[in-house]
Coordinates of C-alpha atoms in Angstrom, one line a residue:
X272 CA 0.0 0.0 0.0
X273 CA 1.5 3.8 -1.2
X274 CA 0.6 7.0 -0.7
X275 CA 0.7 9.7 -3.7
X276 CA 3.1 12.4 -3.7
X277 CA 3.8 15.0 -0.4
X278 CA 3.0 17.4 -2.9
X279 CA -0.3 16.1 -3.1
X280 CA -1.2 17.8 0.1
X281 CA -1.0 21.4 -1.4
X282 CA -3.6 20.6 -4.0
X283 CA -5.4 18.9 -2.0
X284 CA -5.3 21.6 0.7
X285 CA -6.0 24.1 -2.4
X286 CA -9.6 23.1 -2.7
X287 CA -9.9 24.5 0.6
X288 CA -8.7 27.7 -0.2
X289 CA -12.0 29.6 0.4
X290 CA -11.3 29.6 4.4
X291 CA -8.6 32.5 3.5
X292 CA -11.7 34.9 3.0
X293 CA -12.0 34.9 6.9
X294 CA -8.7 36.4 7.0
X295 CA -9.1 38.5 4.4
X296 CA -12.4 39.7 6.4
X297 CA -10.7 40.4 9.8
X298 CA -8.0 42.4 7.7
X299 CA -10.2 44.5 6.3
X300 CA -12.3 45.1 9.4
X301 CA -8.8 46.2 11.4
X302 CA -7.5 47.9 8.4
X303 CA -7.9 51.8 9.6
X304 CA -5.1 55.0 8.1
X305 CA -2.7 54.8 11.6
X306 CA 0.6 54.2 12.9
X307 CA -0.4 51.3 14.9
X308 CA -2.6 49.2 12.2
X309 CA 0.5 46.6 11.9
X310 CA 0.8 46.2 15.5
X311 CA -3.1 45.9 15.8
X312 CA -3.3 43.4 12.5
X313 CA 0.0 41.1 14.4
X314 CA -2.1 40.8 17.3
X315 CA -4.2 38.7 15.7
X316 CA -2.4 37.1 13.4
X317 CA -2.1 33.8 15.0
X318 CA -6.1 33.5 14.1
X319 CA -4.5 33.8 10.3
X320 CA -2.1 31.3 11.0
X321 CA -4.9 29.0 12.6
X322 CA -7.0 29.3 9.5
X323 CA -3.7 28.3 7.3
X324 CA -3.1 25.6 9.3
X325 CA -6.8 23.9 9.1
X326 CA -6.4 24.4 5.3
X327 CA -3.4 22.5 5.4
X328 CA -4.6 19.9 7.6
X329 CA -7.6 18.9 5.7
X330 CA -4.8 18.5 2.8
X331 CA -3.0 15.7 4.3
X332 CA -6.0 14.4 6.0
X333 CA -7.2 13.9 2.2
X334 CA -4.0 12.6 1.2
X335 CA -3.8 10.0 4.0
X336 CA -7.0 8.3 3.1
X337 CA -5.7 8.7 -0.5
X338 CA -4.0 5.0 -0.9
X339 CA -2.5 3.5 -4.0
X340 CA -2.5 -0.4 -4.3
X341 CA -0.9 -2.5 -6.5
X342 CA -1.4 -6.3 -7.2
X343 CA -0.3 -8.4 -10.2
X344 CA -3.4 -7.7 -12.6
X345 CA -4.7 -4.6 -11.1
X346 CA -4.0 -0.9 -9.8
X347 CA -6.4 0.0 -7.6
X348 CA -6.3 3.4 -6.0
X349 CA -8.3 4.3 -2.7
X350 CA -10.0 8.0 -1.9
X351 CA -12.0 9.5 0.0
X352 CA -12.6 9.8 4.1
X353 CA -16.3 10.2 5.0
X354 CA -17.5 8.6 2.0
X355 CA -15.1 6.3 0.2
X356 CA -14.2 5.7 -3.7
X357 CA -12.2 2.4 -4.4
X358 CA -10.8 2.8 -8.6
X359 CA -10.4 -0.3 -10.0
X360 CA -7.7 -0.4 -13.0
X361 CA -7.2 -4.2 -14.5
X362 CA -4.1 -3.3 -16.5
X363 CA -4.8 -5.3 -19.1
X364 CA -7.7 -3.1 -19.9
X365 CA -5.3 0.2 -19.5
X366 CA -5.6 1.5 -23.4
X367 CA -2.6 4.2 -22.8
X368 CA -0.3 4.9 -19.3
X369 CA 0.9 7.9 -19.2
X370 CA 4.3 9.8 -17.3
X371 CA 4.9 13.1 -16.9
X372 CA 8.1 14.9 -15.6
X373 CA 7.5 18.7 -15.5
X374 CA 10.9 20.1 -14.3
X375 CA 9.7 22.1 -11.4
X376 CA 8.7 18.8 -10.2
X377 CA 12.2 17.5 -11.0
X378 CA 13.1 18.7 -7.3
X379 CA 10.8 17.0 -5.5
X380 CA 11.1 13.3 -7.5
X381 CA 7.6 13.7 -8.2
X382 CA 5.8 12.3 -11.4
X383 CA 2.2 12.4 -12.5
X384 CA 0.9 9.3 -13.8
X385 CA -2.4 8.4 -15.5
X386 CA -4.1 5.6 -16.9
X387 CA -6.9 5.5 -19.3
X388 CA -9.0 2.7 -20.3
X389 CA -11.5 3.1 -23.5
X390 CA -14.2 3.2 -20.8
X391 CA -15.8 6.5 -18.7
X392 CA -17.0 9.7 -20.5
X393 CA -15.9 12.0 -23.0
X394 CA -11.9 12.5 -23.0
X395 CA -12.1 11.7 -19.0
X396 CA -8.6 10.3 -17.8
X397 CA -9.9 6.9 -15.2
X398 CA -7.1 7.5 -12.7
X399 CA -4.6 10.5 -12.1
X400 CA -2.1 10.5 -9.4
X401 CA 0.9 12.6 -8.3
X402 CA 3.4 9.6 -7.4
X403 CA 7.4 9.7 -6.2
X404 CA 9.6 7.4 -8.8
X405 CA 9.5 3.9 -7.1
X406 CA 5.4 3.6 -7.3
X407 CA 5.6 5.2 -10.7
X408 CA 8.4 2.4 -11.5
X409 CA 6.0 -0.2 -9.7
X410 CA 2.8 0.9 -11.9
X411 CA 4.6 0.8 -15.1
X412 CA 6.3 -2.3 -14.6
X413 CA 2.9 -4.1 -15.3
X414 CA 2.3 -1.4 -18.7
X415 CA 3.1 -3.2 -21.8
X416 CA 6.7 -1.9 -23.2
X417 CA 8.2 -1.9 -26.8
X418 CA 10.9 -4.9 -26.9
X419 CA 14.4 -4.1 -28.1
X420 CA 14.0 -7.3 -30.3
X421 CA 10.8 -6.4 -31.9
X422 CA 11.3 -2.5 -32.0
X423 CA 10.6 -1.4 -35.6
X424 CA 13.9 -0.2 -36.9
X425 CA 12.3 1.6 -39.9
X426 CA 10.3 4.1 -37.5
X427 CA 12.2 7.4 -38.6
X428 CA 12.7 10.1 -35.9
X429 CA 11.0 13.3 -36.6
X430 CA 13.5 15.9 -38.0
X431 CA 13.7 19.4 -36.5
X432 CA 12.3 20.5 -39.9
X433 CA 9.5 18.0 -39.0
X434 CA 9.1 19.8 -35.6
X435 CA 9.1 23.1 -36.8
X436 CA 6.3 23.0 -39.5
X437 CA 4.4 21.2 -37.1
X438 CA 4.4 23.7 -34.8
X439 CA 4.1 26.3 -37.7
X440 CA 1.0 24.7 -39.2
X441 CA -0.6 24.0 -35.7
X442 CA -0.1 27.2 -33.9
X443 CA -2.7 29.9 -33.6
X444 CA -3.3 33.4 -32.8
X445 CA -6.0 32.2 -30.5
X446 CA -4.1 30.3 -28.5
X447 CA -1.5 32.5 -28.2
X448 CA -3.6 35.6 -27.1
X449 CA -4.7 32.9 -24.8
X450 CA -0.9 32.3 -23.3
X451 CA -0.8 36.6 -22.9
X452 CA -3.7 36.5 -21.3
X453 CA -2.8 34.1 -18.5
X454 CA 0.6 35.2 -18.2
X455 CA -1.2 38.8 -18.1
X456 CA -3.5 37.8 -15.2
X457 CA -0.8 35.6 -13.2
X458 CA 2.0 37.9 -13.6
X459 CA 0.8 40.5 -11.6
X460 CA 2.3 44.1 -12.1
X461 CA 5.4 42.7 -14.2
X462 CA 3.7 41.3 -16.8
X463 CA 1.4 44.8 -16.5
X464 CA 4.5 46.7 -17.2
X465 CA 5.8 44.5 -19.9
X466 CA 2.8 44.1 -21.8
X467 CA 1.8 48.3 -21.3
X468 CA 5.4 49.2 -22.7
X469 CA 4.5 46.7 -26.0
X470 CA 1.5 48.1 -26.5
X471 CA 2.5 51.8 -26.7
X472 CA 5.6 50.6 -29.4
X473 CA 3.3 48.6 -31.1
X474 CA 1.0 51.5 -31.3
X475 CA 4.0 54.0 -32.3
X476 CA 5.2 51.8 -34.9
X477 CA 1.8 50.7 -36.6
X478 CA 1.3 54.8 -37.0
X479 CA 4.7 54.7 -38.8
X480 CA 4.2 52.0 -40.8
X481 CA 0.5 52.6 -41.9
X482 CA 1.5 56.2 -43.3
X483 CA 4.2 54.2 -45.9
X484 CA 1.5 52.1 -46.5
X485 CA -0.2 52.7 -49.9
X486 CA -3.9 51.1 -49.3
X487 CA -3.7 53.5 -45.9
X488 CA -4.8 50.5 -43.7
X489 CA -6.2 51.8 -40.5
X490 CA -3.7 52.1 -37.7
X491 CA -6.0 50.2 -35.7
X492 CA -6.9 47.1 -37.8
X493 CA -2.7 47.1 -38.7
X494 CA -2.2 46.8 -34.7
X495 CA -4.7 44.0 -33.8
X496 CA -3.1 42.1 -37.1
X497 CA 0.3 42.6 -35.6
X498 CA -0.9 41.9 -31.9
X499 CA -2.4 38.2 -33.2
X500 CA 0.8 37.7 -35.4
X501 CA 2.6 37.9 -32.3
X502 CA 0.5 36.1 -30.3
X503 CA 0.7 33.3 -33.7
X504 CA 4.6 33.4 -32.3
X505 CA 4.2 33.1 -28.8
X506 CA 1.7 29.7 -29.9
X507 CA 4.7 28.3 -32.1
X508 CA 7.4 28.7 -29.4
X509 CA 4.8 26.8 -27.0
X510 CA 4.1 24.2 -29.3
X511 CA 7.8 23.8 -30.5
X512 CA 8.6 23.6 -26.9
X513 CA 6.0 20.8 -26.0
X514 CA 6.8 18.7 -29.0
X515 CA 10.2 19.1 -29.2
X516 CA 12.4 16.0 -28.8
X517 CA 9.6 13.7 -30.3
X518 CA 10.4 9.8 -30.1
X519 CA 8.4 7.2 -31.4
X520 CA 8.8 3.4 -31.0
X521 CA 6.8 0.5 -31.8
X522 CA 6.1 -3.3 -32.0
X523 CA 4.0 -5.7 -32.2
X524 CA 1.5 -5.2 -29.2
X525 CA 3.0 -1.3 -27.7
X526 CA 3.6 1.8 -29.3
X527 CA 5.7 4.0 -27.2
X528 CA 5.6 8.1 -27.9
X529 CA 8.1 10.6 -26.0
X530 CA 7.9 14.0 -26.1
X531 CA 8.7 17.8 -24.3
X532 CA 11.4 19.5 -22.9
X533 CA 9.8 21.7 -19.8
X534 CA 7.2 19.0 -19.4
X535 CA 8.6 15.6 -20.4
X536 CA 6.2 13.2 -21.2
X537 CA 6.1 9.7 -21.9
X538 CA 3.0 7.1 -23.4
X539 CA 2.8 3.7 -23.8
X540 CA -0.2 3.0 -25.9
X541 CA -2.1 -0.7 -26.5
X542 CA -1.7 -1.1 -30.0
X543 CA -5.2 -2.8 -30.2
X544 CA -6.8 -0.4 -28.3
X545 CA -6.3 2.5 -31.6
X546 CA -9.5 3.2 -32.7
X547 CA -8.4 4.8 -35.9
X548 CA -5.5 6.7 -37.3
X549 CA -6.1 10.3 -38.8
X550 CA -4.1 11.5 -41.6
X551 CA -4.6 15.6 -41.3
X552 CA -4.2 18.3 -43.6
X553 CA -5.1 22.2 -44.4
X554 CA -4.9 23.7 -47.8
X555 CA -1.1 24.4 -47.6
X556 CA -0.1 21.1 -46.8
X557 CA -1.9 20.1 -49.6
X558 CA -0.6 21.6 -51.9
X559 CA 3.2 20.9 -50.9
X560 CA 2.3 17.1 -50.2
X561 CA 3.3 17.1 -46.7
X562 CA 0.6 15.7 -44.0
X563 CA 0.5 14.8 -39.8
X564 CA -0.8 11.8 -38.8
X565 CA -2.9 11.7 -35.5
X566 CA -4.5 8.6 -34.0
X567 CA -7.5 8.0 -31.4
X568 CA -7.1 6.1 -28.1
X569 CA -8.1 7.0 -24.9
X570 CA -6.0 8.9 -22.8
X571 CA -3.8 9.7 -26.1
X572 CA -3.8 13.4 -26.0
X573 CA -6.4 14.0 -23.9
X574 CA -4.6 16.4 -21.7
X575 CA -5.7 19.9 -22.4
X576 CA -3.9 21.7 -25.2
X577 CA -2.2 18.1 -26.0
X578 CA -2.5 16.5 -30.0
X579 CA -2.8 12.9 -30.6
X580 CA 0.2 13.6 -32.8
X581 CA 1.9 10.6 -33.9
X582 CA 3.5 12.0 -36.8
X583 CA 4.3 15.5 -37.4
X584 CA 4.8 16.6 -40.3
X585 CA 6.1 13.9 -43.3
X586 CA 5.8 13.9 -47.0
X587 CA 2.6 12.1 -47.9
X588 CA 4.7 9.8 -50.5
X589 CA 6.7 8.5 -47.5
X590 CA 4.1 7.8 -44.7
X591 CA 3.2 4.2 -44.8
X592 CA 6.6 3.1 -44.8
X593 CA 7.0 1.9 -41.1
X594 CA 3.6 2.8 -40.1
X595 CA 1.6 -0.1 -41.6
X596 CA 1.4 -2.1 -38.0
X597 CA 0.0 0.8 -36.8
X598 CA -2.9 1.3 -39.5
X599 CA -1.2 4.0 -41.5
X600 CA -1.8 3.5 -45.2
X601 CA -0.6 5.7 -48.1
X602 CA -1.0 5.9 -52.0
X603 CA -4.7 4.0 -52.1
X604 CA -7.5 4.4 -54.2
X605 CA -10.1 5.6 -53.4
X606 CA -13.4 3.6 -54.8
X607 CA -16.4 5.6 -54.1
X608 CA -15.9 9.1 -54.7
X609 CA -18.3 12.1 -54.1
X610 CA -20.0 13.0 -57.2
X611 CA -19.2 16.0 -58.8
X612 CA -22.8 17.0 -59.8
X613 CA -23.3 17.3 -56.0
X614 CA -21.1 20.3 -55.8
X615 CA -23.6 22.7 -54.1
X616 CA -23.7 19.9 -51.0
X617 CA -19.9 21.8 -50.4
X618 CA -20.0 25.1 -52.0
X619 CA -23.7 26.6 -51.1
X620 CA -23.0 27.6 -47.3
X621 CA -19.5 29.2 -47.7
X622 CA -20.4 30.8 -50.9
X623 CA -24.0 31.9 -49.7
X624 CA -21.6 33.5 -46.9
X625 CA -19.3 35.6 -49.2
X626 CA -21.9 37.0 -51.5
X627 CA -23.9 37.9 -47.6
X628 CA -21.2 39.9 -46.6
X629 CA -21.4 42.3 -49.7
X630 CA -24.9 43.5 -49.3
X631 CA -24.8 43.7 -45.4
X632 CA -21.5 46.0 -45.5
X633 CA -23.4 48.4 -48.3
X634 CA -26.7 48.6 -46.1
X635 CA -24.7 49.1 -42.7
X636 CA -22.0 51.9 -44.5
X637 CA -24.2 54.5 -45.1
X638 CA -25.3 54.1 -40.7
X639 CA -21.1 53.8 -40.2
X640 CA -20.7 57.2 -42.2
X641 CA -23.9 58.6 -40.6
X642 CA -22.8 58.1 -36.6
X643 CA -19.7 57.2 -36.7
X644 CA -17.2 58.8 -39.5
X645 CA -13.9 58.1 -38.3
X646 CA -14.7 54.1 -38.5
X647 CA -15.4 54.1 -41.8
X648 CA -12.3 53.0 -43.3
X649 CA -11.9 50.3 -40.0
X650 CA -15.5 49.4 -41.2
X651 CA -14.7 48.5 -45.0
X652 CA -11.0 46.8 -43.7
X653 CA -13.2 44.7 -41.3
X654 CA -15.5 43.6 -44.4
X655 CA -12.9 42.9 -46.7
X656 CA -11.0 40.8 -43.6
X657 CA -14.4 38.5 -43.2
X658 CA -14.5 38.1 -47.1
X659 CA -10.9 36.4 -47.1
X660 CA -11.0 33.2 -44.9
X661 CA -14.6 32.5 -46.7
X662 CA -12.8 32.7 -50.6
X663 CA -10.3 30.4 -48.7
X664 CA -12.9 28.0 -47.6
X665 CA -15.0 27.8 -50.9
X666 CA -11.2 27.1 -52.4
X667 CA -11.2 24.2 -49.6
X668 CA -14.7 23.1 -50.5
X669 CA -13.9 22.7 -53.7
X670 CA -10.5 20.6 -53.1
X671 CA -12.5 18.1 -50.8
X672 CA -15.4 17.7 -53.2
X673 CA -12.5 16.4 -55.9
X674 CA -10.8 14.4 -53.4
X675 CA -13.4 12.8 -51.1
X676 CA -15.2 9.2 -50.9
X677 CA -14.6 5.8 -49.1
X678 CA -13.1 3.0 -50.2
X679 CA -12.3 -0.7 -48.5
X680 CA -9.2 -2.1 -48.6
X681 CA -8.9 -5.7 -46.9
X682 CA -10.5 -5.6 -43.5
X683 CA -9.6 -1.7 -43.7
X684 CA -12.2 1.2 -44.4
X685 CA -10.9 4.3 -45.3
X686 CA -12.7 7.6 -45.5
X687 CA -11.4 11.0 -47.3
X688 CA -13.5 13.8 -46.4
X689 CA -13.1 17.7 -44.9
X690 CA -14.1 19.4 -42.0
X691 CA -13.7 23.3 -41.9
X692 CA -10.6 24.1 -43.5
X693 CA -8.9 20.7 -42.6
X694 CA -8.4 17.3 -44.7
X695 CA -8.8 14.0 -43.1
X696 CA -7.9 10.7 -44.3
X697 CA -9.1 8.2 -41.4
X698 CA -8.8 4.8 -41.5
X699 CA -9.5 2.2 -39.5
X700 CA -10.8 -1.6 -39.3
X701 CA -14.1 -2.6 -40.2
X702 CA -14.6 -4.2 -36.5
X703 CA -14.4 -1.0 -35.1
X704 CA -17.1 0.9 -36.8
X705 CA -19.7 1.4 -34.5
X706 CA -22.2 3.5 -36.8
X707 CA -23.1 4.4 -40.0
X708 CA -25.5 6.7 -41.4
X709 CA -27.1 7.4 -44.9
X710 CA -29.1 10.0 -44.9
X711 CA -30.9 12.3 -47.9
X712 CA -32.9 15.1 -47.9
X713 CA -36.0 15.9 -50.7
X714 CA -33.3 17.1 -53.5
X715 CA -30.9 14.4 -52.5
X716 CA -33.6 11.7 -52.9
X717 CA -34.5 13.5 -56.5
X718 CA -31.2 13.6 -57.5
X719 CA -30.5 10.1 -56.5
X720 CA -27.4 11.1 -54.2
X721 CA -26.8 11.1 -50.3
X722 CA -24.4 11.6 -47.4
X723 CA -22.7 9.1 -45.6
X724 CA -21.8 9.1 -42.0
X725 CA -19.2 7.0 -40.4
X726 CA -18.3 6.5 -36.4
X727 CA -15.6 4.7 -35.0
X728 CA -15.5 3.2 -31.2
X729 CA -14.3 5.7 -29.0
X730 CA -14.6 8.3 -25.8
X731 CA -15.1 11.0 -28.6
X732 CA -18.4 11.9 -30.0
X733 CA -16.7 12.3 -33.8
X734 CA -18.6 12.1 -37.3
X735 CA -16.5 11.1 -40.8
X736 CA -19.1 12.4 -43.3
X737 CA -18.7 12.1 -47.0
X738 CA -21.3 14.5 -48.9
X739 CA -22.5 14.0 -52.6
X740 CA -22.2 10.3 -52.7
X741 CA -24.3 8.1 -55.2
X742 CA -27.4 6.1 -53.6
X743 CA -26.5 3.2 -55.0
X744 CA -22.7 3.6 -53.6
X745 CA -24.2 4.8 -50.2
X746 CA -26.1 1.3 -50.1
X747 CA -23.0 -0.8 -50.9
X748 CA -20.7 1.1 -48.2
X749 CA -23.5 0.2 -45.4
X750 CA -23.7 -3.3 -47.1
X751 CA -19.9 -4.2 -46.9
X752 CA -19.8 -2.4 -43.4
X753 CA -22.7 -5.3 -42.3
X754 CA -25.6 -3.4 -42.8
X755 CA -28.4 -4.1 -44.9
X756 CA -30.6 -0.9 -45.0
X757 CA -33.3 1.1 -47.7
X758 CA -33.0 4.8 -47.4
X759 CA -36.4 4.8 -46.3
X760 CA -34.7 4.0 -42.8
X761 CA -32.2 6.9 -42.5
X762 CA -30.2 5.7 -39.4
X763 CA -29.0 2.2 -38.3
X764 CA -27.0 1.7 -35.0
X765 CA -25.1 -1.4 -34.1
X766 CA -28.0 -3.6 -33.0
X767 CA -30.6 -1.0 -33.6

């Protein structure tokens, strides 16, 4: 029998962190403009000190009656004080184990360490625990591992090129403004200071720049481009950070992925227990041929900002080579393809968008010029801005209506098909299909076409649909997937 981490005690002492309002009450109560408020406020501090030390006595309270056990077939881990919650982890059934070594945890000796199983809710990890390295070394030793004698030799590590278009591809302005924002809130008056100083250059320079400038872009659309093109940046360092030194190994039964530098983490994944591998791409990658290859098991990248990366970035040409035990296919045909005729099944809602945006900036202008003069030029900037991405998605639309459709290969199904301005290629086996879906609506059924949905087994609630397909191919998909169904039935479940 273990106990978790002595570091466990501060976040378990954390969820108690509400008692410091009764401090924060008496302070504000004795607080008074005098000489003698710090000798009045010591007084009583030993009632602060009393309230800290409750807060951190229900913390290792918790994590004493927080027990790990370990037998030969099972973890099992044991919570609770009043009412108690006994975690049963068979470890054959563990889908993916997971280590991580964050080095401000390096110190201490501490690791955290999950298991997942493809049961429980949506992207839920079964069992996480903050453990020292010998119960880490005790859980693991019952976690399948890649043998030296069966390790794939032809699995290629990633190249930093690899790495960095990753990261370059995957990155975002979004998330970026997001890593500001927290470093914003939790850096207190530094990070008020940096970030003020940045803002009034940024604002400085955009002035300069925009008067060069021959289409006069407003100085405030140019600072909010550059203020999210810096954020992009501070999203690529992150992610080049968290995928760097990317290791991948594999046999017969384990596939084994490594990756991070300030947090280290290492997965051993059931090689049964993959629901599906994802090829991914966007427009770009495309066009130059390169794509990443994701996968879907529980606990695989279920950590928050985590990808199920098991590829970065590789030449499409190139990817099945090595990658066949683990359901990665490349160069096949595709069989049933969406019909071309069925274009508007792609095109209509991104193109009904961009012609929308034309009218609704000529009827609001004349209001913008009326009220508000100054924004006028902001105003058109903005329109033009929201007509871009939706040109790039009809361009998108019309790649995937050329290149999606399903096709079976062996005991394999494979789908091509888009969602938002992505490619996917997912394939998986047959057995693991848990629904399909052909569905039409009134000008489908006239035109003889529908849509064909495809799920896969998982924690995820994630739909492959291929629009524009022939009836009569949507009939024989169902068919060779073990369904026999009219499209007078629109759905079928597994047993349903």
């Amino acid at each position: 029998m273990y106990h978790e981490h002595p570091l466990r005690i501060l976040k378990y002492s954390a969820k108690n962190i509400w008692l410091l309002i009764f401090p924060l009450l008496r302070g504000l109560r004795t607080y008074h403009f005098s000489e003698d408020f710090f000798y009045t406020w010591i007084q009583g501090a030993w009632k602060d000190i009393l309230v800290i030390g409750v807060i951190v006595l229900f913390g290792f309270i918790r994590w004493f009656f927080s027990r790990i056990e370990i037998t030969d077939d099972m973890l099992i881990h044991h919570d609770g004080i009043f009412i108690r919650l006994d975690t049963y982890i068979p470890f054959e059934n563990v889908s993916c184990a997971t280590v991580e070594n964050p080095v401000h945890f390096a110190f201490f000796g501490a690791k955290r360490l999950s298991c997942d199983t493809r049961a429980g809710i949506y992207r839920a990890v079964d069992i996480r625990l903050l453990v020292n390295e010998k119960v880490c070394g005790e859980v693991m030793k019952h976690i399948p591992d890649v043998e030296d004698k069966k390790n794939q030799s032809d699995l290629k590590r990633p190249s930093a090129l690899s790495l960095l278009l990753f990261s370059v591809f995957f990155s975002s302005g979004f998330s970026g403004t997001v890593y500001v924002a927290m470093f914003f809130l939790k850096g207190g008056d530094i990070a008020h200071d940096i970030i003020s100083m940045s803002l009034n250059t940024l604002t400085k320079e955009t002035a300069k720049l925009t008067d060069k400038l021959l289409l006069k872009i407003p100085s405030v659309a140019l600072m909010i481009g550059v203020f999210f093109l810096g954020s992009w940046f501070v999203s690529f360092v992150v992610n080049l950070l968290r995928y760097a030194r990317f290791r991948l190994e594999s046999d017969e039964d384990c596939v084994k992925i490594s990756y991070g530098i300030v947090n280290h983490i290492d997965y051993r994944i059931k090689l049964a227990h993959i629901n599906y591998t994802d090829i991914r791409q966007n427009l770009i990658m495309k066009l130059c041929g390169a794509v990443t290859v994701n996968i879907s098991c529980a606990g695989y990248g279920a950590a928050k900002n985590r990808m199920p990366v098991l590829v970065p970035v590789r030449r499409e040409k190139n990817i099945g080579r090595g990658f066949e035990s683990i359901g990665v296919r490349s160069g096949l045909e595709t069989r049933f393809r969406a019909r071309k005729a069925g274009a508007g099944s792609y095109l209509l809602p991104p193109a009904a968008a961009a012609i929308a945006v034309i009218p609704l900036y000529h009827m609001s202008r004349d209001a913008v010029n009326s009220f508000f003069p100054k924004l006028t030029e902001l105003f058109r900037f903005a329109a033009i801005m929201a007509e871009i991405p939706l040109v790039w998605l009809m361009i998108v639309k019309i790649a995937a209506l050329l290149t999606s459709g399903i096709s079976f290969h062996d005991d394999m199904i494979m789908i091509r098909c888009s969602k938002w301005n992505s490619f996917h290629t997912v394939i998986g086996n047959v057995s693991k299909v848990a629904k399909v879906e052909v569905e039409q609506n009134l000008l489908q059924k006239l035109s003889r076409r529908c849509a064909v949905s495809i799920w896969f087994g998982s924690e995820e609630y994630k739909r492959f649909k291929v629009k524009a397909m022939s009836e009569e191919e949507g009939l024989k998909i169902a068919e060779k997937l073990g369904y026999s169904i009219s499209l007078r039935k629109e759905k079928l479940d597994n047993g349903g």
